[in-house]
XYZ file of C-alpha atoms in Angstrom:
713
model
C -0.279 0.376 -0.031
C 1.321 3.435 -0.915
C 0.425 6.985 -0.012
C -0.523 7.993 -2.860
C -3.678 5.532 -2.855
C -6.619 8.181 -3.282
C -8.252 7.830 0.284
C -11.515 5.526 -1.551
C -8.926 3.327 -2.620
C -7.175 2.802 0.323
C -10.036 2.424 2.625
C -11.638 -0.825 -0.687
C -8.278 -2.231 0.111
C -8.642 -2.745 3.934
C -12.358 -3.398 4.233
C -12.720 -4.638 1.484
C -13.553 -8.165 1.676
C -14.428 -7.857 5.094
C -18.092 -9.063 6.299
C -20.812 -6.459 7.789
C -19.577 -6.897 12.080
C -15.673 -7.253 10.743
C -16.312 -4.566 8.955
C -18.288 -3.055 12.204
C -15.041 -3.682 14.051
C -13.025 -1.728 11.396
C -14.132 1.288 11.376
C -14.832 1.850 15.154
C -11.040 3.161 16.047
C -12.389 5.458 18.725
C -12.597 4.434 22.530
C -14.454 1.091 24.745
C -15.471 -2.131 22.382
C -15.799 -5.287 22.979
C -15.794 -8.375 20.265
C -16.659 -11.233 21.348
C -16.206 -13.566 17.923
C -16.466 -17.587 17.822
C -13.972 -20.115 16.422
C -12.916 -19.551 12.616
C -14.510 -16.261 12.542
C -11.795 -14.450 11.224
C -11.528 -11.781 14.334
C -7.052 -12.300 13.293
C -8.709 -10.906 10.825
C -11.375 -7.784 11.577
C -8.802 -6.696 14.773
C -6.024 -6.823 12.595
C -7.250 -4.917 9.127
C -8.149 -2.323 12.020
C -5.319 -1.616 12.968
C -4.995 -0.827 9.776
C -7.050 1.222 8.552
C -6.424 3.159 11.858
C -3.282 3.956 10.703
C -3.764 4.323 7.038
C -6.669 7.133 8.400
C -4.306 8.916 10.566
C -6.568 7.749 14.218
C -3.703 5.291 15.562
C 0.145 7.021 14.916
C 2.218 3.525 15.289
C 3.563 3.870 17.539
C 1.199 5.116 19.813
C -0.757 1.448 19.070
C 0.717 -1.667 21.546
C -1.578 -5.205 19.670
C -1.727 -7.237 23.037
C -2.052 -11.567 22.578
C -0.801 -14.754 24.493
C 1.673 -16.535 22.501
C 4.671 -15.790 20.266
C 3.090 -17.531 17.641
C 0.119 -15.253 17.117
C 2.036 -12.152 18.215
C 3.570 -13.002 14.920
C 0.644 -13.682 13.183
C -0.869 -10.486 13.898
C 2.866 -9.194 12.990
C 3.416 -10.139 9.819
C -0.283 -9.878 8.761
C -0.209 -6.135 9.113
C 3.702 -5.829 7.450
C 0.774 -6.927 4.790
C -0.344 -4.246 5.771
C 1.546 -1.630 5.693
C 1.298 -1.209 8.762
C 4.686 -2.943 10.190
C 5.948 -0.768 13.171
C 2.992 -1.007 15.588
C 4.523 -3.020 17.739
C 2.649 -7.315 18.529
C 3.566 -9.079 21.702
C 2.776 -11.184 24.262
C 2.377 -9.400 27.667
C 5.454 -10.963 29.044
C 7.331 -10.202 26.136
C 5.392 -6.087 25.791
C 6.181 -6.178 29.907
C 9.953 -7.387 29.736
C 10.311 -4.530 27.330
C 8.950 -1.977 30.136
C 11.310 -3.306 32.775
C 14.679 -4.057 30.709
C 14.033 0.136 29.715
C 12.887 1.585 33.245
C 14.544 -0.601 35.813
C 17.653 1.663 35.735
C 16.376 4.564 36.094
C 13.828 3.368 38.305
C 15.420 0.835 40.888
C 18.864 0.970 39.665
C 21.553 -1.042 38.509
C 20.839 -3.485 36.902
C 18.023 -6.237 35.952
C 18.249 -9.380 37.827
C 18.874 -12.808 35.063
C 16.011 -14.615 34.168
C 15.530 -17.624 35.264
C 13.732 -20.407 32.547
C 13.222 -23.049 34.591
C 11.556 -23.539 38.451
C 12.798 -26.710 39.242
C 15.870 -26.332 40.354
C 15.297 -23.844 42.627
C 12.219 -25.652 44.255
C 14.135 -28.678 44.877
C 16.350 -25.983 46.967
C 13.943 -24.010 48.342
C 12.114 -27.814 49.356
C 15.991 -29.096 50.510
C 15.521 -26.136 53.322
C 13.084 -26.850 54.740
C 14.046 -31.155 54.698
C 10.748 -31.595 52.396
C 11.279 -34.163 50.580
C 9.790 -33.413 46.324
C 10.526 -36.272 43.969
C 10.450 -34.277 40.317
C 6.181 -35.044 39.897
C 5.584 -33.018 43.240
C 8.250 -30.664 42.073
C 6.292 -30.462 38.623
C 3.204 -29.838 40.283
C 5.132 -27.385 42.977
C 5.487 -25.451 40.332
C 2.274 -25.043 38.690
C 0.921 -24.024 41.807
C 3.338 -21.342 42.301
C 2.344 -19.673 39.070
C -0.726 -19.868 39.418
C -0.203 -18.023 43.143
C 1.523 -15.531 41.621
C -0.458 -14.374 38.264
C -3.972 -15.157 41.261
C -1.181 -11.837 42.698
C -0.893 -14.157 45.261
C 2.017 -13.290 49.023
C 2.635 -17.431 50.944
C 0.826 -15.788 54.076
C -2.542 -14.397 51.532
C -2.620 -17.975 49.362
C -3.641 -20.283 52.541
C -7.691 -18.858 52.472
C -7.124 -18.558 48.575
C -5.992 -22.166 47.755
C -7.961 -24.145 50.213
C -10.190 -26.166 47.352
C -7.424 -26.666 45.145
C -6.319 -30.122 46.911
C -2.687 -30.915 47.541
C -0.120 -30.078 45.028
C 2.107 -32.706 45.520
C 0.265 -34.933 48.484
C 0.799 -31.606 49.800
C -1.084 -29.440 52.295
C -1.726 -25.804 51.591
C 0.824 -24.652 54.731
C 3.336 -27.007 53.765
C 3.444 -25.774 49.700
C 2.789 -21.783 51.553
C 5.844 -21.559 53.206
C 7.748 -24.589 50.192
C 6.268 -21.141 48.198
C 8.100 -18.387 50.503
C 11.527 -20.979 50.620
C 11.511 -20.166 46.470
C 11.153 -16.674 46.598
C 14.015 -16.799 49.096
C 15.893 -18.445 46.372
C 15.289 -16.379 44.238
C 16.345 -12.869 45.323
C 19.696 -14.408 47.311
C 20.667 -15.621 44.149
C 19.215 -12.549 42.806
C 16.679 -14.422 40.105
C 13.772 -13.265 38.453
C 10.849 -16.006 36.448
C 8.615 -15.185 34.535
C 5.327 -14.174 36.437
C 8.138 -11.289 38.272
C 8.493 -9.553 35.117
C 4.942 -8.689 35.455
C 4.610 -7.724 39.233
C 7.751 -5.784 38.698
C 6.798 -4.075 36.160
C 2.829 -3.925 37.706
C 5.395 -2.871 40.504
C 7.304 -0.116 38.332
C 4.291 1.397 36.848
C 2.301 2.058 40.720
C 5.445 3.181 42.414
C 6.352 5.428 40.141
C 4.455 8.513 38.293
C 7.185 9.614 36.277
C 6.982 6.102 34.481
C 3.497 5.479 34.447
C 3.871 8.924 32.962
C 6.119 7.658 30.232
C 4.047 4.271 29.816
C 1.038 5.856 28.562
C 1.877 9.159 27.073
C 3.717 6.350 24.637
C 0.545 3.591 24.362
C -2.866 5.990 23.094
C -4.474 3.185 22.195
C -4.512 -1.033 23.490
C -5.821 -4.736 21.394
C -6.281 -7.640 23.442
C -6.286 -10.737 22.044
C -7.721 -13.711 23.676
C -9.733 -11.429 25.934
C -11.167 -15.201 28.252
C -7.091 -15.534 28.711
C -5.992 -12.801 30.860
C -5.373 -13.800 34.667
C -5.537 -11.494 36.948
C -2.412 -9.952 37.086
C -2.136 -9.993 33.222
C -5.203 -6.773 34.233
C -3.698 -5.186 36.856
C -0.749 -4.656 34.088
C -3.409 -3.758 31.275
C -5.290 -1.704 33.368
C -1.905 0.599 34.162
C -0.997 0.773 31.285
C -4.622 1.810 30.116
C -4.713 4.374 32.602
C -7.999 4.866 33.956
C -8.353 5.990 29.343
C -11.228 3.935 27.738
C -9.049 3.870 24.082
C -9.349 0.115 24.552
C -10.655 -3.241 21.656
C -10.687 -6.341 23.537
C -11.518 -9.847 21.589
C -12.560 -12.684 22.897
C -14.939 -16.067 23.664
C -15.638 -17.536 26.724
C -16.650 -20.848 25.191
C -12.737 -20.944 24.905
C -12.023 -20.665 28.211
C -9.406 -24.003 28.307
C -6.813 -22.746 31.421
C -8.888 -21.598 34.592
C -5.652 -24.199 35.690
C -3.253 -21.337 35.445
C -5.337 -18.433 36.616
C -6.996 -16.987 33.701
C -10.767 -16.407 34.048
C -13.010 -15.172 31.721
C -14.636 -12.914 33.538
C -13.499 -9.530 31.994
C -15.255 -10.010 29.234
C -17.571 -11.599 30.427
C -17.664 -7.928 32.627
C -16.681 -5.660 30.212
C -19.943 -4.339 28.668
C -20.198 -3.482 32.675
C -16.677 -2.041 32.979
C -18.013 0.042 29.843
C -20.952 1.056 29.379
C -20.882 2.076 26.492
C -19.101 -0.368 24.617
C -20.390 -1.582 20.934
C -20.437 -5.616 21.234
C -19.932 -7.521 17.768
C -20.044 -10.778 17.580
C -18.750 -12.120 15.434
C -20.727 -15.230 14.044
C -20.545 -16.184 10.575
C -17.340 -19.553 10.617
C -15.613 -19.376 7.873
C -12.600 -22.544 8.686
C -15.433 -25.287 8.961
C -18.342 -26.919 7.284
C -21.745 -27.037 8.220
C -21.307 -30.708 9.278
C -18.749 -29.422 11.837
C -19.728 -25.998 12.592
C -22.933 -27.641 13.873
C -21.258 -30.893 16.514
C -19.808 -28.275 17.939
C -23.305 -25.884 18.295
C -24.383 -29.517 19.519
C -21.676 -29.909 22.019
C -21.512 -26.121 23.859
C -25.717 -26.259 23.099
C -25.959 -29.540 25.518
C -24.816 -27.678 27.823
C -26.707 -29.312 31.206
C -25.916 -28.760 35.307
C -24.263 -32.297 36.842
C -27.024 -32.829 39.510
C -26.000 -32.526 42.765
C -23.333 -30.184 41.594
C -23.831 -26.335 42.638
C -22.742 -24.250 39.440
C -19.501 -21.651 40.355
C -20.454 -18.116 40.455
C -19.835 -16.487 36.785
C -22.945 -16.395 35.102
C -22.419 -18.057 31.646
C -23.403 -16.548 28.959
C -25.116 -18.441 26.102
C -22.564 -19.481 23.837
C -22.671 -17.822 20.457
C -24.069 -20.076 17.707
C -21.950 -20.566 14.797
C -23.267 -20.105 11.031
C -21.294 -22.057 8.446
C -19.916 -20.198 5.770
C -17.792 -22.270 3.173
C -19.733 -24.916 1.761
C -21.308 -28.476 3.334
C -18.899 -32.456 3.629
C -18.599 -35.512 5.476
C -19.988 -36.089 7.829
C -17.886 -36.411 11.690
C -17.610 -39.962 12.139
C -17.322 -41.756 15.137
C -15.209 -45.184 16.111
C -15.742 -47.435 19.455
C -12.623 -48.910 19.307
C -12.348 -52.879 21.507
C -8.453 -51.288 23.540
C -6.267 -48.404 23.140
C -4.388 -49.803 20.779
C -6.787 -50.893 18.210
C -8.598 -47.031 18.693
C -5.074 -46.459 17.807
C -4.646 -48.924 14.516
C -8.087 -47.993 12.609
C -6.667 -44.216 13.495
C -3.226 -43.993 11.361
C -5.812 -46.588 8.551
C -7.249 -43.625 8.383
C -5.580 -41.209 7.729
C -3.487 -43.461 5.328
C -6.256 -43.856 3.793
C -6.660 -39.597 3.509
C -3.153 -39.137 2.467
C -3.556 -41.422 -0.797
C -6.809 -40.127 -1.081
C -4.035 -36.139 -1.157
C -5.074 -33.938 1.649
C -1.863 -33.635 2.369
C 0.068 -34.641 5.805
C 0.682 -31.603 7.253
C -3.024 -30.305 7.451
C -3.768 -33.493 9.636
C -3.877 -34.100 13.017
C -5.163 -35.963 16.191
C -5.491 -34.851 18.749
C -5.259 -36.547 23.249
C -6.869 -34.577 26.732
C -3.421 -35.906 27.975
C 0.122 -35.985 26.598
C 0.729 -40.080 28.134
C -1.599 -41.068 25.734
C 0.084 -40.078 22.089
C 3.210 -42.997 22.754
C -0.197 -45.770 20.839
C 0.464 -43.731 18.392
C 3.295 -42.470 17.304
C 4.060 -46.444 17.383
C 0.746 -46.711 15.434
C 2.116 -43.935 12.248
C 4.703 -45.817 12.216
C 3.880 -48.943 11.828
C 1.481 -47.233 8.842
C 5.002 -45.407 7.231
C 3.481 -42.121 8.014
C 5.410 -39.804 9.082
C 4.576 -37.728 12.542
C 5.513 -34.071 13.912
C 4.561 -34.856 18.071
C 3.876 -30.837 18.919
C 5.717 -29.072 22.048
C 8.814 -32.032 21.230
C 12.272 -30.140 19.573
C 11.867 -26.580 18.487
C 12.157 -25.849 14.627
C 15.065 -22.991 14.857
C 17.162 -25.198 17.130
C 17.191 -28.338 15.075
C 21.241 -28.058 13.077
C 20.192 -28.194 9.732
C 18.007 -24.968 9.950
C 20.455 -23.261 12.129
C 23.068 -24.199 8.695
C 20.291 -23.153 6.158
C 19.756 -19.720 8.277
C 23.618 -19.199 7.815
C 23.634 -20.047 4.138
C 21.126 -17.409 3.347
C 22.470 -15.283 6.311
C 25.437 -15.095 4.633
C 24.254 -14.849 0.442
C 21.861 -12.531 1.303
C 24.625 -9.661 2.022
C 25.818 -10.580 -1.352
C 22.459 -10.766 -3.241
C 22.431 -8.803 -6.459
C 18.632 -9.673 -7.767
C 16.238 -8.225 -8.219
C 12.808 -8.222 -5.653
C 11.290 -11.157 -7.944
C 10.364 -13.557 -5.080
C 10.189 -16.729 -7.984
C 13.943 -15.236 -7.500
C 13.498 -15.446 -4.296
C 12.104 -19.428 -3.851
C 14.071 -20.191 -6.281
C 17.031 -18.303 -5.022
C 16.125 -20.530 -0.988
C 16.823 -23.943 -3.612
C 19.615 -23.520 -5.336
C 21.761 -22.455 -1.746
C 19.425 -25.272 0.158
C 20.900 -27.991 -1.667
C 24.658 -27.843 -0.219
C 22.446 -28.903 2.825
C 19.972 -31.795 1.660
C 17.598 -29.922 0.641
C 16.365 -31.305 -3.212
C 12.478 -31.252 -5.031
C 11.157 -34.741 -4.301
C 11.371 -36.271 -0.884
C 13.137 -39.271 0.089
C 12.747 -42.634 0.180
C 14.880 -43.043 3.245
C 13.117 -42.241 6.654
C 14.662 -41.480 10.333
C 16.964 -37.991 11.010
C 17.829 -37.912 7.031
C 13.665 -37.918 5.993
C 13.151 -35.233 9.566
C 16.306 -33.585 8.043
C 14.821 -32.573 4.420
C 11.485 -31.990 5.811
C 13.006 -28.431 7.066
C 14.657 -28.324 5.133
C 11.423 -28.576 2.357
C 9.762 -26.755 4.792
C 12.016 -22.226 4.418
C 11.483 -23.139 1.130
C 7.963 -23.633 1.520
C 8.098 -19.658 3.420
C 9.742 -18.618 0.816
C 7.166 -19.136 -2.269
C 4.217 -18.061 0.718
C 6.137 -14.959 1.689
C 6.316 -14.361 -1.632
C 3.105 -15.064 -2.859
C 1.800 -12.386 -0.499
C 4.074 -9.667 -0.997
C 3.650 -10.099 -4.269
C 2.754 -5.931 -5.381
C 3.113 -5.162 -1.726
C 4.878 -1.772 -0.631
C 7.560 -3.129 0.573
C 9.921 -5.356 -2.060
C 10.569 -8.807 -0.911
C 14.337 -9.931 -1.996
C 16.159 -12.507 0.003
C 17.005 -10.132 2.524
C 14.017 -9.075 3.600
C 13.442 -13.298 3.349
C 16.023 -13.770 6.122
C 14.829 -11.151 7.881
C 11.260 -13.281 8.513
C 12.943 -15.699 9.288
C 15.656 -13.948 11.125
C 12.542 -12.526 13.210
C 10.466 -16.166 13.524
C 13.233 -17.769 15.414
C 13.188 -15.212 18.503
C 9.560 -15.836 18.335
C 9.634 -19.694 17.712
C 7.048 -18.898 14.895
C 7.793 -21.927 13.331
C 6.870 -23.140 9.451
C 4.634 -25.419 8.489
C 6.324 -29.424 8.281
C 5.239 -32.357 6.506
C 4.115 -34.273 8.947
C 0.777 -35.502 11.107
C 0.210 -33.370 14.016
C -0.211 -35.327 17.509
C -1.231 -33.173 20.468
C -3.109 -32.460 23.035
C -6.138 -30.740 23.389
C -4.155 -27.617 25.302
C -1.837 -27.155 22.891
C -3.753 -27.233 19.878
C -6.016 -23.690 20.573
C -5.743 -21.299 17.467
C -4.555 -24.091 15.210
C -6.244 -26.251 12.718
C -6.539 -28.100 10.164
C -8.190 -29.846 7.665
C -8.771 -32.884 8.822
C -8.386 -33.667 12.952
C -9.365 -36.763 15.392
C -10.030 -36.381 18.247
C -9.597 -39.237 20.522
C -9.623 -41.116 23.983
C -13.331 -39.868 24.219
C -14.184 -40.943 27.373
C -15.406 -40.912 31.048
C -12.204 -40.728 33.017
C -10.228 -39.327 29.842
C -13.502 -36.423 28.838
C -13.872 -35.446 30.986
C -10.809 -35.779 33.185
C -10.701 -37.484 36.313
C -10.140 -34.387 38.380
C -13.148 -32.850 37.106
C -15.009 -32.965 39.698
C -17.137 -29.709 40.257
C -18.966 -28.525 38.320
C -16.201 -25.449 37.349
C -14.467 -28.573 35.304
C -17.560 -30.429 34.014
C -18.224 -27.150 32.099
C -14.222 -26.730 30.496
C -14.071 -30.107 29.353
C -16.679 -29.446 27.605
C -15.179 -26.392 26.307
C -11.823 -28.247 25.520
C -13.802 -31.216 23.308
C -16.107 -27.992 21.510
C -11.976 -25.952 20.883
C -10.936 -30.073 20.094
C -13.877 -30.102 17.373
C -13.164 -26.359 16.035
C -9.805 -27.411 14.482
C -11.362 -29.390 11.757
C -11.871 -27.601 8.087
C -13.352 -30.274 6.909
C -13.167 -34.072 7.800
C -13.036 -35.177 11.525
C -13.582 -38.524 14.059
C -13.760 -38.620 17.343
C -12.916 -42.094 19.223
C -13.297 -43.755 21.826
C -12.026 -47.166 23.499
C -13.889 -49.788 25.681
C -10.192 -51.001 26.969
C -6.300 -50.263 27.500
C -5.010 -53.478 26.505
C -5.631 -55.945 24.420
C -7.373 -58.444 25.823
C -8.207 -56.140 28.724
C -11.319 -55.633 30.661
C -14.261 -53.592 28.387
C -15.501 -50.959 31.507
C -14.689 -47.951 29.575
C -17.958 -45.750 29.224
C -18.191 -43.096 25.420
C -17.307 -39.572 27.073
C -20.513 -38.096 28.469
C -20.574 -35.090 26.153
C -20.853 -37.671 23.448
C -24.240 -38.125 24.684
C -27.228 -37.674 21.792
C -24.922 -37.001 18.880
C -22.916 -40.499 18.615
C -25.388 -42.584 16.824
C -27.256 -44.730 19.286
C -26.040 -42.712 22.191
C -28.557 -41.604 23.871
C -28.885 -38.307 26.835
C -27.666 -38.505 29.371
C -30.680 -36.157 32.121
C -29.540 -34.877 34.730
C -31.694 -37.194 36.739
C -28.997 -39.926 35.572
C -26.207 -38.012 36.018
C -23.288 -38.939 38.951
C -24.690 -38.353 42.333
C -27.757 -37.443 41.776
C -30.129 -39.258 44.152
C -31.710 -36.803 46.809
C -29.826 -37.113 50.208
C -31.181 -36.412 53.704
C -29.607 -33.253 54.917
C -26.352 -33.900 57.510
C -25.641 -32.632 60.211
C -22.097 -31.017 61.288
C -19.199 -32.897 61.287
C -17.405 -33.959 63.616
C -14.409 -36.647 63.859
C -15.825 -40.006 64.501
C -13.035 -40.165 67.563
C -12.713 -38.010 69.759
C -16.629 -35.943 68.632
C -14.532 -32.722 67.767
C -16.152 -30.249 64.860
C -14.028 -30.637 61.672
C -13.439 -27.538 60.665
C -11.697 -28.004 57.653
C -11.517 -30.015 54.101
C -9.219 -32.665 55.185
C -10.602 -33.113 58.830
C -13.636 -34.134 56.521
C -12.829 -36.014 54.453
C -11.466 -38.349 57.197
C -14.175 -38.283 59.844
C -11.538 -37.312 62.826
C -9.561 -34.578 63.193
C -5.444 -34.110 62.752
C -5.134 -34.178 66.216
C -6.320 -37.973 66.603
C -4.599 -41.252 65.988
C -5.410 -42.562 62.122
C -6.896 -45.651 62.066
C -5.533 -46.894 58.324
C -1.559 -49.727 57.685
C 0.814 -46.414 57.101
C 2.241 -49.982 54.063
C -0.914 -49.727 52.080
C -1.232 -46.013 52.184
C 2.637 -46.341 51.097
C 1.681 -49.122 48.210
C -1.201 -46.036 47.381
C 0.895 -43.379 46.796
C 3.434 -45.564 44.592
C 0.803 -46.534 42.487
C -0.056 -43.022 42.340
C 2.949 -41.339 41.551
C 2.912 -44.146 38.679
C -0.395 -43.202 37.273
C 1.030 -39.288 37.004
C 4.044 -39.534 35.611
C 2.683 -42.059 33.209
C -0.331 -39.626 32.605
C 1.933 -36.564 32.886
C -0.252 -35.031 35.277
C 0.126 -33.672 38.527
C 0.065 -36.210 41.276
C -2.779 -34.514 43.335
C -5.372 -34.787 40.742
C -5.359 -38.450 40.650
C -6.496 -38.804 44.803
C -4.906 -36.624 46.835
C -3.192 -37.838 50.382
C -6.060 -37.350 52.239
C -8.346 -39.355 49.977
C -5.206 -41.684 50.221
C -5.964 -41.986 53.622
C -9.649 -41.841 54.543
C -9.653 -45.268 51.402
C -6.828 -46.899 53.361
C -8.867 -46.189 56.461
C -12.400 -47.613 55.719
C -11.064 -51.065 54.180
C -13.741 -51.130 51.398
C -14.313 -54.144 51.085
C -15.762 -53.669 47.203
C -16.307 -51.132 43.990
C -19.311 -50.263 45.693
C -18.247 -48.711 49.417
C -15.249 -47.135 47.418
C -16.828 -45.379 45.289
C -18.712 -44.185 48.571
C -15.543 -42.368 50.021
C -15.304 -38.607 50.016
C -12.541 -37.947 46.477
C -13.430 -40.562 44.958
C -16.460 -39.921 43.389
C -17.820 -41.914 40.058
C -15.588 -41.087 37.264
C -12.321 -42.020 39.513
C -13.902 -44.976 40.327
C -14.085 -46.270 36.621
C -11.445 -45.221 36.386
C -9.081 -46.673 39.010
C -11.421 -48.254 41.034
C -10.167 -51.879 39.722
C -6.643 -50.688 40.112
C -7.631 -49.516 43.962
C -10.119 -52.456 45.215
C -6.004 -54.872 43.623
C -3.689 -53.217 46.392
C -6.175 -53.583 49.297
C -6.355 -56.812 48.577
C -2.577 -57.265 48.287
C -2.428 -57.533 44.876
C -0.393 -56.046 41.923
C -2.584 -53.827 40.116
C -2.379 -54.487 35.845
């Protein structure tokens, strides 16, 4: 886009391809604006075109605009789109990146000295903190503690205030809240002693400086006058506090989000700020984006039905957030195949059948990079890795080695950087693509994939991804204001490397449902959809069930055309077929019935219970742990210590195998209650506080085997 464009031509270039609702977003440039954007409705397109339109009409000064999102990949994608629209100088960052930039700049003048080093991993410091307190902490416990400390800090809790706030959060690592609070404080002390800060401290310290130093706050507010926040349903209390300080009472804020895609509550994220936005800014327009351009009508219909089927579980109270009626998506694509439902006899058979179906899709012309297998826990991936390998289908495990850390990619960037310094070609996109091919041939690139597998194939796929990116950028930048040269391509690669924004690789993607947020594929297979996995076994209240339903919704809306949903009846071949398909599929799968609230677990009407008292001394019980054990902490335990330790060892093994915190399987208090109750069968085990129907189905047989002195399967 050039400065000589006529106003009408400029407006058409920016606004011409938008639908009515997207155009309303793009042309509402002043004051507060709330955009409720369903999955696949073009929210990124709407807000980037809004920013570009504001810049080119003179309403926004590029250096005064800050666009904030939640992942480096999303920020890089937004930055790339703005560059194509001629607004590339607008600041587009994650909350942490924006805060760190400000902290580095203002620290010397506000605090003095050098900013402490940022610790990449909490585990060593938490281990040291536990050691100082003479508390045993294995790897799983340390991982649980790290997650809990992160939650506490983004919720703006101190070690002292944590105890009251965490009363209902279970026992991370099997530790009570007092012990967790002490380790939390010791962790802070270790950081101070070693002059480290962590990623949460970046936000906390930026907030502190903005609150305490009026000169710094004034400088930031003078710099940034307009704000856009993407994925607003995922903001934490700490991020919201930082945003409020940036604004300083002003209302030049556009927020974009969808409460139906709230899936990170366990990290401290809350949709409350999105839901309360219209009340906070009473004059703010609310624009709803509901036209789904991503998925076929068949996929959209299933997604709508999953959310519409939400029913409160009997006997399980709703939390205090008043959830609105979900946005009902309207499909804009042509018809496609109906979603498929597969019931397999065991996990191995399920994985083999999914691999076979993927092989057929690839043979019919679907690119492997446009296919994904999504699961609830990372521990489920092994079966699919094996099945795809046996079927001769390449795959990529999302969360594995980072693309820009690969040896061949680093070598390629060195070669391209060197060539860019000496390149004399003109701004010809095709020439850049061909130059890239010529340069990478020496590293092993060829126009056709090698027959070999393993490292040879992976290396070729990495180089091929760079070539494909050069072609894609050449097409996107064709006719743009800035010529696309080898030098600009290298600059793009370096920026992507800094933000870990990897190009598309050829291979079926294996990923957890959480890590798939923000991505999409032509074909998606949602696997392991059985009770205990979807919803996950540790979802034991209405808020937990609802978040699991939203997670399934997010998984469904990743699919453009093909969607498969599957579950198995047994874990292992020949194992007992005691699994049931997810309750979220009731009424949706062929032959499935709708489970009513009356039929839900724990739906039996109970007589009001009296105040809980200790079964030993009769003292009124006050804490959740005491009530679960039916005795006060000072009274002697009535369980076999060996049985309790056997249960703990089993729990740890299950947690590690499924990449879960140990306490979400059973807390120590529940294991103590089981060991004390000594249930004779599954029915009596299910009546132990903290077990429940879902956990009974998933873990009941293993627990009973331990109680009977046997080795669980």
